[in-house]
Amino acid sequence: MKNPGRTDILLSAAAPALTVFFFVPFSLYLTNRQMFFAAPFNLALLLLSVSACVCLLLAFPVLLLKGKARARLFSLYAFLGAALWAQAYLLNWDYGLLDGSPLRWRLFELRSLVDVAVWAILFGYVAVRGAQKNASLRGLFLLLLFMQSGSLAYNWMAGRTNALGGRAREYAVTFQDQFTFSIEKNVVVLVLDAYQTDFFNRYIKENPDYRDRLPGFTYYPNALAEYHFTNNSIPSLLTGNYLIKSALPPGKRLRHYRSDFLKEHSLPALLKGAGYHVGVYPYYAHHVYTPAIFGEIADNYQPTREFARNESNEFAGLLAVALFRITPHPLKKKVHERFLSGIAFEQDRDEFLHYMQRQSRVGISQPTLRYYHLQGLHGPN
């Protein structure tokens, strides 16, 4: 291999640095946008800044070295750039939810052979390529950066296409005070998505003591949803109106009419106007409760910039998932145990009960609305 120049050295350092600290974590952010509160431009700037620092740290020792030592370290960076890219994008195995619960590692043992084989092949390719006289790896670095840039651009445009306009990006949902209630009056709405009424009827019949354990609640045994799907059922539930296209004003699209109706005539909007402290907490079906609609209604929809500053662990959590993704299978268990293990919940209802039992308190003077949307016990048959 010919002696690498400054441009080649910077590219060799940029490939692994950008893969680990920018492309992979920012792609995770874009494909899971509803899980994060940080604004995209702020996060991208932070990730790029970290990537630039790591790139300079990697490039500095190569620039200081000469001869074979420089070529060997340069080839090592080339190998890492290719291997990390392959692991993140080609060997992106499905391990289930990374929610802190233990993973069934014994089911994934064959993945070690595949990962190690791919890393060995890439190591051999870089070694052979580096041994060739006048060989250059600049094309490899540019190809890796180009492919990841294209993938990122696609995820970015897909997110922009699916996002609502208006002031949606200015708000983010916080669950900080979800179990803080009023000393005066509380309205609690608990929605169980896809929960069949016959299942609850049978349970109440077999366990009559549960009626006594729900004082103040109204049970409607013959309740039916007006729609088969959540997207239409929730607006109908919150407004008390059967929103159909035939009832729309001339020239009004259903989506816009439904959004305007929710902003003005939904239960959260009406109680907000009556002086209630409104909290809307979507554990499930986050896309239905968009900040574009509830941003100025629900008190727990806070300005993104203010809330992001209070969530310093979000950036670290994103890097931890990225690290898990770029790590070959034989090392994933250690990464998972070190950075991703924690309190595990089988269902969102388990998370709801866990925090309700520990965080419920009285601390708001004005009356409150607490609206929770959970996944049901099972899907409809």
Coordinates of C-alpha atoms in Angstrom, one line a residue:
M1 CA 0.0 0.0 0.0
K2 CA 1.2 3.5 -0.8
N3 CA 1.8 5.8 2.1
P4 CA -1.6 7.2 3.1
G5 CA -1.9 11.0 2.9
R6 CA -3.8 13.3 5.1
T7 CA -7.1 13.0 3.2
D8 CA -7.0 9.2 3.4
I9 CA -6.1 9.3 7.1
L10 CA -9.0 11.7 7.9
L11 CA -11.4 9.4 5.9
S12 CA -10.1 6.3 7.7
A13 CA -10.8 8.0 11.0
A14 CA -14.1 9.5 9.9
A15 CA -15.6 6.2 8.7
P16 CA -15.7 4.4 12.1
A17 CA -16.3 7.6 14.1
L18 CA -19.3 8.7 12.1
T19 CA -20.7 5.2 12.0
V20 CA -20.6 4.8 15.8
F21 CA -21.4 8.3 16.9
F22 CA -23.6 9.8 14.2
F23 CA -25.1 7.5 11.5
V24 CA -26.3 4.7 13.7
P25 CA -27.6 6.7 16.7
F26 CA -29.3 9.3 14.5
S27 CA -30.9 6.6 12.3
L28 CA -32.2 5.0 15.5
Y29 CA -33.6 8.4 16.6
L30 CA -35.3 9.0 13.2
T31 CA -36.9 5.6 13.1
N32 CA -38.1 5.8 16.7
R33 CA -38.9 9.6 16.8
Q34 CA -41.9 9.2 19.1
M35 CA -39.6 7.8 21.8
F36 CA -37.4 10.9 22.1
F37 CA -37.8 14.5 23.2
A38 CA -34.7 16.1 21.7
A39 CA -35.1 18.3 18.6
P40 CA -33.6 16.6 15.5
F41 CA -31.3 19.5 14.6
N42 CA -30.0 19.8 18.2
L43 CA -29.3 16.1 18.4
A44 CA -27.7 16.0 15.0
L45 CA -25.4 18.9 15.9
L46 CA -24.4 17.2 19.2
L47 CA -23.7 13.8 17.5
L48 CA -21.7 15.5 14.7
S49 CA -19.6 17.4 17.3
V50 CA -18.8 14.2 19.2
S51 CA -18.0 12.4 15.9
A52 CA -15.6 15.2 14.9
C53 CA -13.8 15.0 18.2
V54 CA -13.5 11.2 18.0
C55 CA -12.3 11.5 14.3
L56 CA -9.5 13.9 15.3
L57 CA -8.4 11.7 18.2
L58 CA -8.2 8.7 15.9
A59 CA -6.4 10.6 13.1
F60 CA -3.8 12.3 15.3
P61 CA -1.7 9.2 16.1
V62 CA -1.8 8.1 12.4
L63 CA -0.5 11.5 11.3
L64 CA 2.4 11.2 13.8
L65 CA 3.5 7.8 12.7
K66 CA 5.6 7.0 9.6
G67 CA 6.2 4.1 7.3
K68 CA 4.8 0.6 8.2
A69 CA 3.4 1.7 11.5
R70 CA 1.3 4.4 9.8
A71 CA 0.1 1.9 7.2
R72 CA -0.8 -0.8 9.8
L73 CA -2.9 1.6 11.9
F74 CA -4.5 3.1 8.8
S75 CA -5.5 -0.5 7.7
L76 CA -6.9 -1.2 11.2
Y77 CA -9.2 1.9 10.9
A78 CA -10.2 0.7 7.4
F79 CA -11.1 -2.7 8.9
L80 CA -13.1 -1.2 11.8
G81 CA -15.0 1.1 9.4
A82 CA -16.1 -1.8 7.2
A83 CA -16.8 -4.2 10.0
L84 CA -18.8 -1.7 12.1
W85 CA -20.9 -0.8 9.0
A86 CA -21.5 -4.4 8.2
Q87 CA -22.6 -5.2 11.8
A88 CA -24.9 -2.2 12.0
Y89 CA -26.6 -2.6 8.7
L90 CA -26.1 -6.1 7.3
L91 CA -26.0 -8.1 10.6
N92 CA -28.7 -6.1 12.4
W93 CA -30.3 -9.1 14.1
D94 CA -33.7 -8.9 15.8
Y95 CA -33.2 -9.3 19.5
G96 CA -36.7 -8.1 20.6
L97 CA -37.4 -5.1 22.7
L98 CA -34.4 -3.5 24.4
D99 CA -36.6 -2.5 27.4
G100 CA -34.3 -3.7 30.2
S101 CA -35.7 -7.3 30.2
P102 CA -33.3 -10.2 29.9
L103 CA -32.8 -11.6 26.4
R104 CA -32.8 -15.3 25.5
W105 CA -29.2 -15.6 24.4
R106 CA -29.3 -19.4 23.9
L107 CA -31.7 -18.9 21.0
F108 CA -29.1 -16.6 19.2
E109 CA -26.0 -18.7 19.5
L110 CA -25.7 -19.4 15.7
R111 CA -25.4 -15.6 15.2
S112 CA -21.9 -15.7 16.7
L113 CA -20.7 -17.9 13.9
V114 CA -22.1 -15.5 11.2
D115 CA -20.8 -12.3 12.9
V116 CA -17.3 -13.7 13.5
A117 CA -17.1 -15.1 9.9
V118 CA -18.1 -11.7 8.4
W119 CA -15.6 -9.8 10.6
A120 CA -12.9 -12.4 9.6
I121 CA -13.6 -12.0 5.9
L122 CA -13.5 -8.2 6.1
F123 CA -10.2 -8.4 8.0
G124 CA -8.8 -10.6 5.4
Y125 CA -9.9 -8.3 2.6
V126 CA -8.4 -5.2 4.2
A127 CA -5.1 -7.2 4.9
V128 CA -4.8 -8.4 1.3
R129 CA -5.8 -5.0 -0.1
G130 CA -3.3 -3.2 2.1
A131 CA -0.5 -5.6 1.1
Q132 CA -0.9 -4.7 -2.6
K133 CA 1.5 -2.2 -4.0
N134 CA 0.0 1.2 -4.7
A135 CA -3.4 0.1 -3.4
S136 CA -5.8 2.7 -2.1
L137 CA -8.7 2.3 0.3
R138 CA -10.2 5.8 -0.3
G139 CA -12.9 4.3 -2.4
L140 CA -14.0 2.0 0.5
F141 CA -14.3 4.9 2.9
L142 CA -16.2 7.0 0.4
L143 CA -18.6 4.1 -0.3
L144 CA -19.3 3.5 3.4
L145 CA -20.0 7.2 4.0
F146 CA -22.1 7.5 0.9
M147 CA -24.3 4.4 1.7
Q148 CA -24.9 5.6 5.3
S149 CA -25.7 9.1 4.1
G150 CA -28.2 7.8 1.7
S151 CA -29.9 5.6 4.3
L152 CA -30.0 8.5 6.7
A153 CA -31.5 10.8 4.1
Y154 CA -34.2 8.3 3.4
N155 CA -35.1 8.0 7.1
W156 CA -35.1 11.8 7.4
M157 CA -37.4 12.3 4.4
A158 CA -39.7 9.5 5.6
G159 CA -40.0 11.2 9.0
R160 CA -40.8 14.5 7.4
T161 CA -43.4 13.0 5.2
N162 CA -45.2 11.3 8.1
A163 CA -44.9 14.3 10.5
L164 CA -47.7 16.7 11.0
G165 CA -47.0 20.4 10.3
G166 CA -47.8 23.4 12.4
R167 CA -46.3 23.5 15.9
A168 CA -46.0 19.8 16.3
R169 CA -42.2 19.8 16.7
E170 CA -42.3 22.4 19.4
Y171 CA -43.9 20.1 22.0
A172 CA -42.9 16.8 23.6
V173 CA -44.8 14.5 26.0
T174 CA -43.6 14.2 29.6
F175 CA -44.9 11.6 32.1
Q176 CA -43.3 13.2 35.1
D177 CA -46.5 14.1 37.0
Q178 CA -48.8 11.5 35.5
F179 CA -49.9 10.3 39.0
T180 CA -50.1 13.7 40.7
F181 CA -53.8 14.4 41.4
S182 CA -55.9 17.2 42.7
I183 CA -57.0 17.9 46.3
E184 CA -60.4 18.9 44.9
K185 CA -61.7 16.9 42.0
N186 CA -60.2 14.3 39.6
V187 CA -61.5 12.9 36.3
V188 CA -59.7 9.7 35.4
V189 CA -60.1 8.1 31.9
L190 CA -58.4 4.8 31.3
V191 CA -58.5 3.4 27.8
L192 CA -57.6 -0.2 27.1
D193 CA -56.9 -0.6 23.4
A194 CA -58.3 -3.7 21.8
Y195 CA -59.8 -4.9 25.1
Q196 CA -62.9 -7.0 24.4
T197 CA -65.9 -6.3 26.6
D198 CA -66.9 -10.0 26.9
F199 CA -63.5 -10.7 28.5
F200 CA -64.2 -8.1 31.2
N201 CA -67.8 -9.2 31.7
R202 CA -66.7 -12.8 32.4
Y203 CA -64.0 -11.6 34.8
I204 CA -66.4 -9.4 36.8
K205 CA -68.8 -12.3 37.0
E206 CA -66.2 -14.7 38.3
N207 CA -64.7 -12.1 40.7
P208 CA -67.6 -10.0 42.1
D209 CA -65.3 -8.4 44.7
Y210 CA -63.7 -6.3 41.9
R211 CA -66.9 -4.3 41.8
D212 CA -66.3 -3.1 45.4
R213 CA -62.7 -2.3 44.6
L214 CA -63.7 0.2 41.9
P215 CA -65.7 2.9 43.8
G216 CA -66.6 5.9 41.7
F217 CA -66.1 4.1 38.4
T218 CA -69.0 3.6 35.9
Y219 CA -69.0 0.3 34.0
Y220 CA -70.9 0.0 30.7
P221 CA -71.1 -3.7 30.0
N222 CA -72.5 -3.3 26.4
A223 CA -70.0 -0.7 25.3
L224 CA -68.8 -0.9 21.7
A225 CA -66.2 1.1 19.7
E226 CA -67.6 3.0 16.8
Y227 CA -64.7 2.0 14.6
H228 CA -62.6 -1.0 14.0
F229 CA -59.3 1.0 14.3
T230 CA -57.8 3.1 16.9
N231 CA -57.1 6.1 14.6
N232 CA -60.8 6.8 14.3
S233 CA -62.1 5.3 17.5
I234 CA -60.2 7.7 19.8
P235 CA -61.4 10.9 18.2
S236 CA -64.9 9.6 18.3
L237 CA -64.5 8.6 22.0
L238 CA -63.0 12.0 23.0
T239 CA -65.6 14.1 21.1
G240 CA -68.7 12.0 21.3
N241 CA -69.2 12.4 17.6
Y242 CA -69.2 9.8 14.8
L243 CA -66.8 11.5 12.5
I244 CA -67.5 10.4 8.9
K245 CA -66.8 12.0 5.6
S246 CA -70.5 12.5 4.7
A247 CA -70.7 14.9 7.7
L248 CA -67.8 17.1 6.6
P249 CA -68.3 20.7 5.5
P250 CA -67.7 21.2 1.8
G251 CA -64.0 21.2 0.8
K252 CA -62.9 19.9 4.3
R253 CA -60.7 16.9 4.5
L254 CA -61.5 14.3 7.2
R255 CA -58.0 14.5 8.7
H256 CA -58.1 18.3 9.1
Y257 CA -61.7 18.3 10.3
R258 CA -61.0 15.6 12.9
S259 CA -57.9 17.5 14.2
D260 CA -59.8 20.8 14.4
F261 CA -62.7 19.0 16.2
L262 CA -60.4 17.5 18.7
K263 CA -58.7 20.8 19.4
E264 CA -62.1 22.5 20.2
H265 CA -64.6 19.9 21.3
S266 CA -62.7 17.0 22.8
L267 CA -63.0 16.1 26.5
P268 CA -59.4 17.4 27.2
A269 CA -60.1 20.6 25.4
L270 CA -63.4 21.3 27.2
L271 CA -62.0 20.5 30.6
K272 CA -58.9 22.6 29.8
G273 CA -61.3 25.5 29.1
A274 CA -63.1 24.8 32.4
G275 CA -59.8 25.3 34.4
Y276 CA -58.7 21.7 34.7
H277 CA -55.1 20.6 34.8
V278 CA -55.0 18.2 31.8
G279 CA -52.7 15.3 31.4
V280 CA -52.8 13.0 28.4
Y281 CA -50.5 10.0 28.7
P282 CA -50.4 7.6 25.7
Y283 CA -48.5 4.5 26.7
Y284 CA -49.8 3.0 23.5
A285 CA -50.8 4.4 20.1
H286 CA -48.6 7.5 20.5
H287 CA -49.3 8.6 16.9
V288 CA -52.9 9.4 17.7
Y289 CA -52.0 12.0 20.4
T290 CA -49.9 14.2 18.3
P291 CA -48.4 17.5 19.7
A292 CA -50.0 19.3 16.7
I293 CA -53.4 18.6 18.3
F294 CA -52.7 18.3 22.1
G295 CA -49.7 20.6 22.4
E296 CA -51.8 23.5 23.5
I297 CA -54.4 21.5 25.4
A298 CA -52.5 19.0 27.6
D299 CA -50.3 20.4 30.4
N300 CA -47.8 17.6 30.1
Y301 CA -47.0 18.5 26.5
Q302 CA -44.1 20.8 27.2
P303 CA -41.9 22.9 24.9
T304 CA -39.3 20.5 23.4
R305 CA -36.3 22.7 24.2
E306 CA -37.1 23.1 27.8
F307 CA -37.8 19.4 28.3
A308 CA -34.8 18.1 26.4
R309 CA -32.5 20.1 28.7
N310 CA -33.9 18.1 31.7
E311 CA -33.4 14.7 30.0
S312 CA -29.6 14.4 30.0
N313 CA -29.8 10.6 30.0
E314 CA -31.5 10.5 26.6
F315 CA -28.3 11.0 24.7
A316 CA -26.5 8.3 26.7
G317 CA -29.4 5.9 26.2
L318 CA -29.3 6.4 22.5
L319 CA -25.5 5.8 22.3
A320 CA -26.0 2.6 24.4
V321 CA -28.5 1.2 21.9
A322 CA -26.2 2.2 19.0
L323 CA -23.3 0.4 20.8
F324 CA -25.4 -2.7 21.1
R325 CA -26.2 -2.6 17.4
I326 CA -22.6 -2.2 16.2
T327 CA -21.2 -4.9 18.5
P328 CA -20.7 -8.5 17.2
H329 CA -22.9 -11.1 18.8
P330 CA -20.2 -12.6 21.1
L331 CA -19.9 -9.3 22.9
K332 CA -23.5 -8.1 22.8
K333 CA -24.4 -9.8 26.1
K334 CA -21.8 -7.8 28.0
V335 CA -23.0 -4.6 26.4
H336 CA -26.6 -5.4 27.2
E337 CA -25.9 -6.3 30.8
R338 CA -23.7 -3.2 31.3
F339 CA -25.8 -0.5 29.6
L340 CA -29.3 -1.8 28.8
S341 CA -30.4 -4.0 31.7
G342 CA -32.9 -2.5 34.0
I343 CA -36.5 -2.7 35.2
A344 CA -38.4 -4.9 32.7
F345 CA -42.2 -4.7 32.0
E346 CA -44.0 -7.4 30.0
Q347 CA -46.8 -5.0 29.1
D348 CA -47.4 -1.3 29.3
R349 CA -50.0 -2.0 32.0
D350 CA -47.3 -3.5 34.1
E351 CA -45.3 -0.3 33.8
F352 CA -48.5 1.7 34.5
L353 CA -49.2 -0.2 37.7
H354 CA -45.5 -0.1 38.8
Y355 CA -45.3 3.7 38.8
M356 CA -48.9 4.3 39.9
Q357 CA -48.3 2.4 43.1
R358 CA -45.0 4.3 43.8
Q359 CA -45.7 7.8 42.5
S360 CA -49.4 8.5 43.2
R361 CA -49.8 11.6 45.3
V362 CA -51.9 14.7 45.8
G363 CA -50.2 17.9 44.8
I364 CA -52.3 20.1 42.4
S365 CA -54.8 22.6 43.7
Q366 CA -56.9 22.8 40.5
P367 CA -59.1 19.9 39.4
T368 CA -57.4 17.5 37.1
L369 CA -58.1 15.2 34.1
R370 CA -55.8 12.2 33.9
Y371 CA -56.2 10.3 30.6
Y372 CA -54.2 7.1 30.1
H373 CA -54.2 5.0 26.9
L374 CA -52.9 1.4 27.5
Q375 CA -52.7 -1.7 25.3
G376 CA -55.5 -4.2 26.1
L377 CA -55.0 -7.6 27.6
H378 CA -55.3 -9.2 24.1
G379 CA -56.2 -8.4 20.6
P380 CA -59.7 -9.0 19.2
N381 CA -60.5 -12.5 18.0

